[in-house]
Amino acid sequence: KDYPYLLVNPITDANGSEIPGGPVAYTKPPSVPQAMAALLQLTEEDMNDLLGGSAQMDMPNPAISGVALDIQQNRLDMQSYIYMSNMAKAIKRGGEIFLEIAQDIYVEEGRKMKVVDKQGATDQVELMVPYVKNGEQIYKNDLSRAKLDVATTVGPTSSSKRAATVRALTSMIGLSDDPETKQVLAAMALMNMEGEGVDEIRDYFRQKLIKLGVIEPTQEEAEALMAAAQNQKPSAQDQYLQAAAQEAQAKAVKAQADTIYTQARADETRAKTAETLAEIDIKRGEQAMNVIEKFGPRVTPPSFPNAPVEEF
């Protein structure tokens, strides 16, 4: 056996019997001066006062609410903010260096990379995808031409943010009397819920909020909605409403045609009336001329010398 120590040869007496022997030597612990021990204790207390020791949050009062617990956590975070801020600056600088290197390295076509969307879900994209725009071939997801800024945020984790969002939304549901507003708040709360096996539920309520117009869809989601709308058959209610609309439109067209026909008949009647009145005026004029010819006075023209005399 390969022991991690050396064995001492056994000690025997005059009769050859083994005598248990004690340790040959041992390592003494370092002796810490009392002044050093006191200084270490004071240093630990100062660091706890400055950074907010974990002992203050290890045993929270179970009777306090989640809001009070968040306030206490924020107060402790503010005590260590300067260290978190410096750490964020260091991470930001590292991200800037990484971005400069990535724009020179990630230039090959067909490279697959993972991305994280706004909901925290991971997805996969392809870099340098060629397509034609305005007669010119360009590349989509070209990281070398992208203008990006690196930003870091010091604050709660994503799960803590989601939990706080769910608590705020559930508390706001009881303050609203509008059923549609309650539906939207409940859908947003379920969409931000954390847990195992809730990804499908979150996706369902996201699609529901997109259909309600609450959330702006992405390009892929908009294309999927358009394709689903084109392939979807109208329901019985939609067919009934469409038929009713067509019937109402037909009635409106018929009513308009009847109005035009009635107006034409009225114009025709007025034209016939004017023609009849004109004929009556002509007949009256002819009758007046006949009366004048029959019963009018005889006119004697003036006499002129050497001129024939005629009677009218």
Short mmCIF file of C-alpha atoms in Angstrom, two decimals:
data_model
loop_
_atom_site.label_atom_id
_atom_site.label_comp_id
_atom_site.label_asym_id
_atom_site.label_seq_id
_atom_site.Cartn_x
_atom_site.Cartn_y
_atom_site.Cartn_z
CA LYS A 1 0.00 0.00 0.00
CA ASP A 2 1.15 3.46 -0.79
CA TYR A 3 0.73 5.25 2.50
CA PRO A 4 0.94 9.04 2.54
CA TYR A 5 3.28 8.75 5.51
CA LEU A 6 6.31 6.74 6.60
CA LEU A 7 5.98 3.87 9.01
CA VAL A 8 8.19 3.68 12.08
CA ASN A 9 9.96 0.44 12.68
CA PRO A 10 8.36 -1.42 15.59
CA ILE A 11 10.14 -1.42 18.93
CA THR A 12 10.63 -4.78 20.63
CA ASP A 13 11.61 -5.69 24.16
CA ALA A 14 14.07 -8.35 25.35
CA ASN A 15 11.51 -11.06 24.76
CA GLY A 16 10.84 -9.89 21.16
CA SER A 17 7.43 -8.50 21.93
CA GLU A 18 6.40 -5.26 20.21
CA ILE A 19 6.12 -2.20 22.39
CA PRO A 20 3.67 0.46 21.21
CA GLY A 21 5.67 3.56 20.51
CA GLY A 22 4.42 7.13 20.51
CA PRO A 23 4.86 9.67 17.75
CA VAL A 24 8.37 10.65 17.01
CA ALA A 25 7.38 14.30 16.30
CA TYR A 26 4.39 16.44 15.48
CA THR A 27 3.70 19.81 13.85
CA LYS A 28 2.69 22.47 16.26
CA PRO A 29 -0.01 25.00 15.19
CA PRO A 30 1.27 28.49 14.61
CA SER A 31 0.96 30.69 17.60
CA VAL A 32 -1.10 33.78 16.78
CA PRO A 33 -0.44 36.75 18.99
CA GLN A 34 -3.43 38.16 20.83
CA ALA A 35 -3.01 41.52 19.13
CA MET A 36 -3.18 39.85 15.71
CA ALA A 37 -6.32 37.91 16.67
CA ALA A 38 -8.00 41.08 17.89
CA LEU A 39 -7.01 42.91 14.72
CA LEU A 40 -8.49 40.14 12.53
CA GLN A 41 -11.72 40.24 14.48
CA LEU A 42 -12.01 44.01 14.10
CA THR A 43 -11.28 43.74 10.38
CA GLU A 44 -14.05 41.18 9.92
CA GLU A 45 -16.52 43.36 11.79
CA ASP A 46 -15.58 46.39 9.70
CA MET A 47 -16.04 44.45 6.44
CA ASN A 48 -19.45 43.19 7.60
CA ASP A 49 -20.53 46.71 8.50
CA LEU A 50 -19.35 48.04 5.16
CA LEU A 51 -20.49 45.26 2.83
CA GLY A 52 -23.51 44.03 4.74
CA GLY A 53 -22.72 40.69 6.24
CA SER A 54 -24.65 37.65 5.19
CA ALA A 55 -25.68 37.08 8.79
CA GLN A 56 -28.16 39.94 8.45
CA MET A 57 -30.01 38.07 5.71
CA ASP A 58 -29.49 34.48 6.81
CA MET A 59 -32.38 34.46 9.25
CA PRO A 60 -35.02 36.94 8.03
CA ASN A 61 -38.13 37.47 10.04
CA PRO A 62 -40.76 35.09 8.61
CA ALA A 63 -43.53 37.50 9.57
CA ILE A 64 -42.39 40.31 7.24
CA SER A 65 -43.82 40.72 3.76
CA GLY A 66 -42.00 40.33 0.48
CA VAL A 67 -41.97 44.11 0.00
CA ALA A 68 -40.21 44.65 3.33
CA LEU A 69 -37.75 41.91 2.45
CA ASP A 70 -36.97 43.64 -0.87
CA ILE A 71 -36.41 46.94 0.93
CA GLN A 72 -34.00 45.26 3.33
CA GLN A 73 -32.14 43.61 0.47
CA ASN A 74 -31.88 46.92 -1.39
CA ARG A 75 -30.47 48.59 1.70
CA LEU A 76 -27.80 45.93 1.99
CA ASP A 77 -27.03 46.21 -1.72
CA MET A 78 -26.49 49.94 -1.41
CA GLN A 79 -23.84 49.35 1.23
CA SER A 80 -21.78 47.33 -1.25
CA TYR A 81 -22.68 49.37 -4.32
CA ILE A 82 -19.20 50.83 -4.83
CA TYR A 83 -17.66 47.37 -5.09
CA MET A 84 -20.43 46.14 -7.40
CA SER A 85 -20.00 49.24 -9.56
CA ASN A 86 -16.27 48.66 -9.92
CA MET A 87 -16.94 45.04 -10.79
CA ALA A 88 -19.46 46.15 -13.44
CA LYS A 89 -16.88 48.52 -14.96
CA ALA A 90 -14.35 45.70 -15.16
CA ILE A 91 -16.88 43.39 -16.84
CA LYS A 92 -17.85 46.15 -19.26
CA ARG A 93 -14.23 46.64 -20.29
CA GLY A 94 -13.85 42.91 -20.79
CA GLY A 95 -16.99 42.93 -22.95
CA GLU A 96 -15.62 45.74 -25.10
CA ILE A 97 -12.40 43.80 -25.69
CA PHE A 98 -14.36 40.66 -26.52
CA LEU A 99 -16.56 42.59 -28.97
CA GLU A 100 -13.55 43.91 -30.87
CA ILE A 101 -12.09 40.41 -31.13
CA ALA A 102 -15.44 38.86 -32.09
CA GLN A 103 -15.97 41.30 -34.97
CA ASP A 104 -12.67 40.10 -36.47
CA ILE A 105 -13.18 36.38 -35.81
CA TYR A 106 -16.89 35.70 -36.41
CA VAL A 107 -16.88 36.45 -40.14
CA GLU A 108 -17.36 33.02 -41.75
CA GLU A 109 -20.63 32.21 -43.47
CA GLY A 110 -22.98 29.66 -41.96
CA ARG A 111 -21.66 30.02 -38.40
CA LYS A 112 -24.26 29.18 -35.78
CA MET A 113 -24.42 31.23 -32.59
CA LYS A 114 -26.71 31.26 -29.59
CA VAL A 115 -28.66 34.36 -28.65
CA VAL A 116 -30.89 35.31 -25.75
CA ASP A 117 -34.14 37.16 -26.46
CA LYS A 118 -35.95 39.67 -24.29
CA GLN A 119 -37.85 36.92 -22.50
CA GLY A 120 -34.62 35.20 -21.45
CA ALA A 121 -35.10 32.24 -23.80
CA THR A 122 -32.17 30.96 -25.84
CA ASP A 123 -32.30 30.72 -29.60
CA GLN A 124 -29.92 30.06 -32.48
CA VAL A 125 -29.07 32.36 -35.39
CA GLU A 126 -26.87 32.04 -38.45
CA LEU A 127 -24.25 34.64 -39.26
CA MET A 128 -23.50 36.10 -42.69
CA VAL A 129 -26.75 35.10 -44.39
CA PRO A 130 -26.68 36.52 -47.97
CA TYR A 131 -29.75 38.19 -49.46
CA VAL A 132 -30.48 40.79 -52.15
CA LYS A 133 -31.78 44.26 -51.30
CA ASN A 134 -32.33 46.98 -53.92
CA GLY A 135 -30.36 44.96 -56.45
CA GLU A 136 -27.34 44.66 -54.15
CA GLN A 137 -26.21 41.53 -52.32
CA ILE A 138 -25.66 42.14 -48.63
CA TYR A 139 -25.36 39.93 -45.56
CA LYS A 140 -27.70 39.64 -42.63
CA ASN A 141 -26.33 39.13 -39.10
CA ASP A 142 -22.97 40.56 -40.16
CA LEU A 143 -21.22 41.13 -36.85
CA SER A 144 -18.27 42.89 -38.46
CA ARG A 145 -20.49 45.75 -39.62
CA ALA A 146 -22.59 45.94 -36.47
CA LYS A 147 -22.35 49.01 -34.27
CA LEU A 148 -22.84 47.82 -30.70
CA ASP A 149 -22.43 49.33 -27.26
CA VAL A 150 -21.50 47.29 -24.20
CA ALA A 151 -23.61 47.99 -21.11
CA THR A 152 -23.60 46.39 -17.68
CA THR A 153 -26.29 46.63 -15.03
CA VAL A 154 -25.84 46.12 -11.31
CA GLY A 155 -29.01 44.86 -9.71
CA PRO A 156 -31.11 41.83 -8.89
CA THR A 157 -30.91 38.70 -10.97
CA SER A 158 -33.40 37.94 -13.73
CA SER A 159 -35.36 35.54 -11.51
CA SER A 160 -35.66 38.17 -8.77
CA LYS A 161 -36.91 40.71 -11.30
CA ARG A 162 -39.50 38.30 -12.64
CA ALA A 163 -40.71 37.43 -9.15
CA ALA A 164 -41.09 41.12 -8.30
CA THR A 165 -42.94 41.70 -11.59
CA VAL A 166 -45.35 38.86 -10.87
CA ARG A 167 -46.07 40.23 -7.37
CA ALA A 168 -46.71 43.72 -8.75
CA LEU A 169 -49.01 42.43 -11.51
CA THR A 170 -51.04 40.22 -9.19
CA SER A 171 -51.53 43.12 -6.78
CA MET A 172 -52.70 45.36 -9.65
CA ILE A 173 -55.33 42.85 -10.79
CA GLY A 174 -57.44 43.60 -7.72
CA LEU A 175 -57.27 47.36 -8.35
CA SER A 176 -58.82 47.24 -11.83
CA ASP A 177 -62.51 46.83 -12.68
CA ASP A 178 -62.01 46.42 -16.42
CA PRO A 179 -62.23 42.74 -17.47
CA GLU A 180 -59.91 43.31 -20.44
CA THR A 181 -57.30 44.98 -18.22
CA LYS A 182 -57.50 42.10 -15.75
CA GLN A 183 -57.03 39.64 -18.61
CA VAL A 184 -53.93 41.49 -19.81
CA LEU A 185 -52.42 41.72 -16.30
CA ALA A 186 -53.07 38.03 -15.63
CA ALA A 187 -51.50 37.05 -18.96
CA MET A 188 -48.41 39.18 -18.24
CA ALA A 189 -48.07 37.64 -14.77
CA LEU A 190 -48.26 34.12 -16.18
CA MET A 191 -45.82 35.04 -18.95
CA ASN A 192 -43.22 36.16 -16.35
CA MET A 193 -43.74 33.15 -14.10
CA GLU A 194 -40.65 31.06 -13.29
CA GLY A 195 -40.60 27.33 -12.77
CA GLU A 196 -40.13 23.95 -14.35
CA GLY A 197 -42.30 23.14 -17.37
CA VAL A 198 -43.78 26.63 -17.81
CA ASP A 199 -42.07 27.48 -21.10
CA GLU A 200 -45.07 26.39 -23.15
CA ILE A 201 -47.42 28.38 -20.90
CA ARG A 202 -45.26 31.48 -21.26
CA ASP A 203 -45.20 31.11 -25.05
CA TYR A 204 -48.99 30.66 -25.13
CA PHE A 205 -49.69 33.81 -23.16
CA ARG A 206 -47.11 35.75 -25.18
CA GLN A 207 -48.96 34.84 -28.38
CA LYS A 208 -52.21 35.83 -26.68
CA LEU A 209 -50.83 39.27 -25.76
CA ILE A 210 -49.54 39.70 -29.30
CA LYS A 211 -53.01 39.02 -30.71
CA LEU A 212 -54.48 41.55 -28.27
CA GLY A 213 -51.99 44.16 -29.50
CA VAL A 214 -50.24 44.53 -26.14
CA ILE A 215 -46.81 43.24 -27.26
CA GLU A 216 -45.09 44.11 -30.52
CA PRO A 217 -44.38 40.85 -32.41
CA THR A 218 -41.01 40.02 -33.86
CA GLN A 219 -40.54 39.54 -37.61
CA GLU A 220 -40.83 35.76 -37.33
CA GLU A 221 -43.95 36.00 -35.15
CA ALA A 222 -45.56 38.49 -37.56
CA GLU A 223 -44.90 36.19 -40.53
CA ALA A 224 -46.34 33.22 -38.62
CA LEU A 225 -49.48 35.20 -37.73
CA MET A 226 -49.97 36.25 -41.35
CA ALA A 227 -49.58 32.67 -42.56
CA ALA A 228 -52.02 31.40 -39.93
CA ALA A 229 -54.56 34.09 -40.84
CA GLN A 230 -54.36 33.17 -44.54
CA ASN A 231 -54.78 29.45 -43.90
CA GLN A 232 -57.46 29.80 -41.24
CA LYS A 233 -61.00 29.03 -42.37
CA PRO A 234 -63.70 31.48 -41.28
CA SER A 235 -65.84 30.30 -38.40
CA ALA A 236 -69.61 29.91 -38.53
CA GLN A 237 -70.06 33.25 -36.82
CA ASP A 238 -67.74 34.97 -39.26
CA GLN A 239 -69.58 33.39 -42.19
CA TYR A 240 -72.92 34.55 -40.78
CA LEU A 241 -71.61 38.08 -40.28
CA GLN A 242 -70.15 38.10 -43.81
CA ALA A 243 -73.45 36.91 -45.29
CA ALA A 244 -75.36 39.52 -43.30
CA ALA A 245 -72.98 42.22 -44.52
CA GLN A 246 -73.41 41.09 -48.14
CA GLU A 247 -77.20 41.07 -47.73
CA ALA A 248 -77.16 44.58 -46.26
CA GLN A 249 -74.91 45.74 -49.11
CA ALA A 250 -77.27 44.21 -51.70
CA LYS A 251 -80.25 45.93 -50.08
CA ALA A 252 -78.39 49.24 -50.14
CA VAL A 253 -77.57 48.81 -53.85
CA LYS A 254 -81.23 47.93 -54.60
CA ALA A 255 -82.45 50.94 -52.64
CA GLN A 256 -80.06 53.18 -54.57
CA ALA A 257 -81.27 51.72 -57.88
CA ASP A 258 -84.92 52.28 -56.86
CA THR A 259 -84.10 55.87 -55.99
CA ILE A 260 -82.48 56.46 -59.38
CA TYR A 261 -85.48 54.83 -61.14
CA THR A 262 -87.95 56.98 -59.20
CA GLN A 263 -85.97 60.11 -60.01
CA ALA A 264 -85.92 59.16 -63.71
CA ARG A 265 -89.70 58.63 -63.66
CA ALA A 266 -90.13 62.01 -62.03
CA ASP A 267 -87.96 63.65 -64.68
CA GLU A 268 -89.95 61.94 -67.40
CA THR A 269 -93.23 63.13 -65.88
CA ARG A 270 -91.95 66.68 -65.67
CA ALA A 271 -90.83 66.53 -69.32
CA LYS A 272 -94.27 65.27 -70.42
CA THR A 273 -95.94 67.96 -68.37
CA ALA A 274 -93.80 70.66 -69.99
CA GLU A 275 -94.58 69.22 -73.45
CA THR A 276 -98.30 69.20 -72.70
CA LEU A 277 -98.20 72.79 -71.49
CA ALA A 278 -96.33 73.79 -74.62
CA GLU A 279 -98.95 72.11 -76.81
CA ILE A 280 -101.70 73.85 -74.87
CA ASP A 281 -100.03 77.23 -75.40
CA ILE A 282 -99.73 76.54 -79.15
CA LYS A 283 -103.37 75.55 -79.43
CA ARG A 284 -104.44 78.61 -77.50
CA GLY A 285 -102.42 80.80 -79.88
CA GLU A 286 -103.99 79.17 -82.93
CA GLN A 287 -107.49 79.64 -81.47
CA ALA A 288 -106.77 83.30 -80.78
CA MET A 289 -105.59 83.83 -84.38
CA ASN A 290 -108.71 82.15 -85.74
CA VAL A 291 -110.93 84.33 -83.58
CA ILE A 292 -109.10 87.45 -84.77
CA GLU A 293 -109.43 86.43 -88.42
CA LYS A 294 -113.16 85.77 -88.07
CA PHE A 295 -114.35 88.57 -85.86
CA GLY A 296 -111.64 91.20 -86.09
CA PRO A 297 -112.41 94.83 -87.55
CA ARG A 298 -111.97 95.54 -91.22
CA VAL A 299 -109.09 97.96 -91.88
CA THR A 300 -109.27 100.49 -94.78
CA PRO A 301 -105.87 101.49 -96.06
CA PRO A 302 -105.15 105.12 -96.86
CA SER A 303 -105.92 106.30 -100.38
CA PHE A 304 -103.13 107.21 -102.68
CA PRO A 305 -103.63 108.73 -106.14
CA ASN A 306 -103.33 106.40 -108.99
CA ALA A 307 -103.13 103.42 -106.67
CA PRO A 308 -105.39 100.39 -106.61
CA VAL A 309 -107.76 100.08 -103.67
CA GLU A 310 -107.92 96.75 -101.81
CA GLU A 311 -109.93 95.73 -98.82
CA PHE A 312 -108.49 93.78 -95.95
#
